[in-house]
């Protein structure tokens, strides 16, 4: 069965928004090597987004290519999960957000890589290969900072507590059974405490209901494309 | 995790890149990292992203025992009448050839 435009937009928008968020570290990361690593991961994600959105546009059949979908849609048309639009309050938030995202994204990509939709399967296999490295990178930091100094531990727990409610939305696209246990083990290895699940889970991103953070992100990401319609680069 | 060094940076690691299986690992440059795994990751991002790479090595710079410039005369230069001491007539691994 062919993937729907809606599901391709979800895959593409998650990566576009997260890729843009990570790109904000360029020139600001805690150390040069990490600056390069985060920029590389950001570029991988934007490349994945371009391919998923390109396929979404082709299947939609309304003449919108990846650029049109990325730069000419408003916030309510974006289908990304709320987790990826959360701001980088500190490096701990970046690492926790990445670990949570990759935990669910990797099994999802691996599952879709054997989809009967050949075009989707190929894109997912390619994305899974990159995501395996992203997950490894984020997990190494997650453990070192969680099980690090008093301050790094405190910041990691704060970030985990703040971002945990957004994992509810990840379960909409990938059942927790495929990633929850491993994530719990990782949290334990990092000597962090797994937050309780919220009584009222946060969600809505898949329906276009977003936080104000996405408005600001898109305003910045889209301003050049919107100021110069039809320009190519 | 190692304590920060005096310059507030993490320890320096030397990076060796192997372009294809069987080829020598050649020195590519260095990175700062708190430990081996993160040094390997930094090396991958800095030195191995732009082309196909078969293998990466990282080694803490301070583990390398090296000659100094002052050593060079007595340690490395042969007497003019003892050129036979250079193994330049034999082919060796690529990384050991002088350019």
PDB file of N, CA and C in Angstrom, chain A residues 187-225:
ATOM      1  N   UNK A 187      17.734   5.590  30.202  1.00  0.00           N
ATOM      2  CA  UNK A 187      17.511   6.562  31.275  1.00  0.00           C
ATOM      3  C   UNK A 187      18.138   6.063  32.575  1.00  0.00           C
ATOM      4  N   UNK A 188      18.015   4.748  32.810  1.00  0.00           N
ATOM      5  CA  UNK A 188      18.599   4.152  34.013  1.00  0.00           C
ATOM      6  C   UNK A 188      20.130   4.213  33.950  1.00  0.00           C
ATOM      7  N   UNK A 189      20.678   3.876  32.788  1.00  0.00           N
ATOM      8  CA  UNK A 189      22.142   3.920  32.620  1.00  0.00           C
ATOM      9  C   UNK A 189      22.665   5.324  32.887  1.00  0.00           C
ATOM     10  N   UNK A 190      21.882   6.325  32.491  1.00  0.00           N
ATOM     11  CA  UNK A 190      22.308   7.719  32.684  1.00  0.00           C
ATOM     12  C   UNK A 190      22.013   8.199  34.105  1.00  0.00           C
ATOM     13  N   UNK A 191      21.533   7.289  34.950  1.00  0.00           N
ATOM     14  CA  UNK A 191      21.175   7.607  36.346  1.00  0.00           C
ATOM     15  C   UNK A 191      20.138   8.727  36.443  1.00  0.00           C
ATOM     16  N   UNK A 192      19.239   8.753  35.482  1.00  0.00           N
ATOM     17  CA  UNK A 192      18.146   9.724  35.526  1.00  0.00           C
ATOM     18  C   UNK A 192      16.874   9.007  35.973  1.00  0.00           C
ATOM     19  N   UNK A 193      15.863   9.793  36.289  1.00  0.00           N
ATOM     20  CA  UNK A 193      14.592   9.239  36.731  1.00  0.00           C
ATOM     21  C   UNK A 193      13.585   9.387  35.601  1.00  0.00           C
ATOM     22  N   UNK A 194      12.942   8.284  35.256  1.00  0.00           N
ATOM     23  CA  UNK A 194      11.930   8.338  34.204  1.00  0.00           C
ATOM     24  C   UNK A 194      10.695   9.056  34.739  1.00  0.00           C
ATOM     25  N   UNK A 195      10.291  10.155  34.111  1.00  0.00           N
ATOM     26  CA  UNK A 195       9.116  10.892  34.601  1.00  0.00           C
ATOM     27  C   UNK A 195       7.854  10.056  34.432  1.00  0.00           C
ATOM     28  N   UNK A 196       6.860  10.342  35.246  1.00  0.00           N
ATOM     29  CA  UNK A 196       5.580   9.669  35.097  1.00  0.00           C
ATOM     30  C   UNK A 196       4.855  10.195  33.867  1.00  0.00           C
ATOM     31  N   UNK A 197       4.011   9.371  33.303  1.00  0.00           N
ATOM     32  CA  UNK A 197       3.260   9.827  32.142  1.00  0.00           C
ATOM     33  C   UNK A 197       2.174  10.803  32.567  1.00  0.00           C
ATOM     34  N   UNK A 198       2.020  11.891  31.819  1.00  0.00           N
ATOM     35  CA  UNK A 198       1.060  12.925  32.213  1.00  0.00           C
ATOM     36  C   UNK A 198      -0.380  12.432  32.097  1.00  0.00           C
ATOM     37  N   UNK A 199      -1.203  12.963  32.963  1.00  0.00           N
ATOM     38  CA  UNK A 199      -2.611  12.574  32.950  1.00  0.00           C
ATOM     39  C   UNK A 199      -3.284  13.037  31.659  1.00  0.00           C
ATOM     40  N   UNK A 200      -2.885  14.228  31.221  1.00  0.00           N
ATOM     41  CA  UNK A 200      -3.427  14.755  29.967  1.00  0.00           C
ATOM     42  C   UNK A 200      -2.285  14.912  28.969  1.00  0.00           C
ATOM     43  N   UNK A 201      -2.083  13.916  28.116  1.00  0.00           N
ATOM     44  CA  UNK A 201      -0.921  13.947  27.217  1.00  0.00           C
ATOM     45  C   UNK A 201      -0.965  15.115  26.248  1.00  0.00           C
ATOM     46  N   UNK A 202       0.234  15.649  25.965  1.00  0.00           N
ATOM     47  CA  UNK A 202       0.360  16.755  25.027  1.00  0.00           C
ATOM     48  C   UNK A 202       0.308  16.207  23.608  1.00  0.00           C
ATOM     49  N   UNK A 203      -0.410  16.859  22.755  1.00  0.00           N
ATOM     50  CA  UNK A 203      -0.467  16.390  21.368  1.00  0.00           C
ATOM     51  C   UNK A 203      -1.113  17.428  20.487  1.00  0.00           C
ATOM     52  N   UNK A 204      -1.333  17.075  19.258  1.00  0.00           N
ATOM     53  CA  UNK A 204      -2.006  17.995  18.339  1.00  0.00           C
ATOM     54  C   UNK A 204      -1.185  18.346  17.121  1.00  0.00           C
ATOM     55  N   UNK A 205       0.149  18.101  17.202  1.00  0.00           N
ATOM     56  CA  UNK A 205       1.015  18.464  16.092  1.00  0.00           C
ATOM     57  C   UNK A 205       0.619  17.791  14.788  1.00  0.00           C
ATOM     58  N   UNK A 206       0.192  16.526  14.901  1.00  0.00           N
ATOM     59  CA  UNK A 206      -0.180  15.780  13.691  1.00  0.00           C
ATOM     60  C   UNK A 206      -1.447  16.332  13.049  1.00  0.00           C
ATOM     61  N   UNK A 207      -2.192  17.136  13.790  1.00  0.00           N
ATOM     62  CA  UNK A 207      -3.415  17.751  13.237  1.00  0.00           C
ATOM     63  C   UNK A 207      -3.191  19.235  12.917  1.00  0.00           C
ATOM     64  N   UNK A 208      -1.959  19.687  13.097  1.00  0.00           N
ATOM     65  CA  UNK A 208      -1.675  21.086  12.779  1.00  0.00           C
ATOM     66  C   UNK A 208      -1.872  22.045  13.941  1.00  0.00           C
ATOM     67  N   UNK A 209      -2.034  21.486  15.149  1.00  0.00           N
ATOM     68  CA  UNK A 209      -2.172  22.348  16.336  1.00  0.00           C
ATOM     69  C   UNK A 209      -0.804  22.423  17.010  1.00  0.00           C
ATOM     70  N   UNK A 210      -0.143  23.582  16.876  1.00  0.00           N
ATOM     71  CA  UNK A 210       1.241  23.699  17.314  1.00  0.00           C
ATOM     72  C   UNK A 210       1.410  24.741  18.406  1.00  0.00           C
ATOM     73  N   UNK A 211       2.621  24.724  18.996  1.00  0.00           N
ATOM     74  CA  UNK A 211       2.952  25.750  19.989  1.00  0.00           C
ATOM     75  C   UNK A 211       3.442  26.996  19.260  1.00  0.00           C
ATOM     76  N   UNK A 212       3.547  28.071  19.999  1.00  0.00           N
ATOM     77  CA  UNK A 212       4.014  29.331  19.399  1.00  0.00           C
ATOM     78  C   UNK A 212       5.468  29.211  18.919  1.00  0.00           C
ATOM     79  N   UNK A 213       6.165  28.200  19.464  1.00  0.00           N
ATOM     80  CA  UNK A 213       7.570  28.026  19.046  1.00  0.00           C
ATOM     81  C   UNK A 213       7.673  27.763  17.545  1.00  0.00           C
ATOM     82  N   UNK A 214       6.693  27.041  17.004  1.00  0.00           N
ATOM     83  CA  UNK A 214       6.762  26.740  15.574  1.00  0.00           C
ATOM     84  C   UNK A 214       6.567  28.011  14.739  1.00  0.00           C
ATOM     85  N   UNK A 215       5.672  28.900  15.189  1.00  0.00           N
ATOM     86  CA  UNK A 215       5.451  30.157  14.454  1.00  0.00           C
ATOM     87  C   UNK A 215       6.768  30.898  14.269  1.00  0.00           C
ATOM     88  N   UNK A 216       7.508  31.008  15.380  1.00  0.00           N
ATOM     89  CA  UNK A 216       8.772  31.768  15.319  1.00  0.00           C
ATOM     90  C   UNK A 216       9.795  31.053  14.462  1.00  0.00           C
ATOM     91  N   UNK A 217       9.837  29.740  14.612  1.00  0.00           N
ATOM     92  CA  UNK A 217      10.802  28.956  13.823  1.00  0.00           C
ATOM     93  C   UNK A 217      10.525  29.136  12.328  1.00  0.00           C
ATOM     94  N   UNK A 218       9.255  29.030  11.958  1.00  0.00           N
ATOM     95  CA  UNK A 218       8.912  29.146  10.531  1.00  0.00           C
ATOM     96  C   UNK A 218       9.143  30.564  10.030  1.00  0.00           C
ATOM     97  N   UNK A 219       8.855  31.551  10.880  1.00  0.00           N
ATOM     98  CA  UNK A 219       9.063  32.941  10.455  1.00  0.00           C
ATOM     99  C   UNK A 219      10.520  33.129  10.048  1.00  0.00           C
ATOM    100  N   UNK A 220      11.415  32.557  10.831  1.00  0.00           N
ATOM    101  CA  UNK A 220      12.829  32.710  10.509  1.00  0.00           C
ATOM    102  C   UNK A 220      13.217  31.850   9.306  1.00  0.00           C
ATOM    103  N   UNK A 221      12.738  30.593   9.320  1.00  0.00           N
ATOM    104  CA  UNK A 221      13.145  29.658   8.272  1.00  0.00           C
ATOM    105  C   UNK A 221      12.609  30.074   6.902  1.00  0.00           C
ATOM    106  N   UNK A 222      11.424  30.676   6.887  1.00  0.00           N
ATOM    107  CA  UNK A 222      10.763  30.944   5.611  1.00  0.00           C
ATOM    108  C   UNK A 222      10.940  32.364   5.091  1.00  0.00           C
ATOM    109  N   UNK A 223      11.555  33.250   5.889  1.00  0.00           N
ATOM    110  CA  UNK A 223      11.503  34.677   5.530  1.00  0.00           C
ATOM    111  C   UNK A 223      12.179  34.965   4.183  1.00  0.00           C
ATOM    112  N   UNK A 224      13.290  34.301   3.899  1.00  0.00           N
ATOM    113  CA  UNK A 224      13.975  34.593   2.635  1.00  0.00           C
ATOM    114  C   UNK A 224      13.146  34.096   1.443  1.00  0.00           C
ATOM    115  N   UNK A 225      12.644  32.873   1.572  1.00  0.00           N
ATOM    116  CA  UNK A 225      11.858  32.297   0.468  1.00  0.00           C
ATOM    117  C   UNK A 225      10.603  33.125   0.203  1.00  0.00           C
TER     118      UNK A 225
END
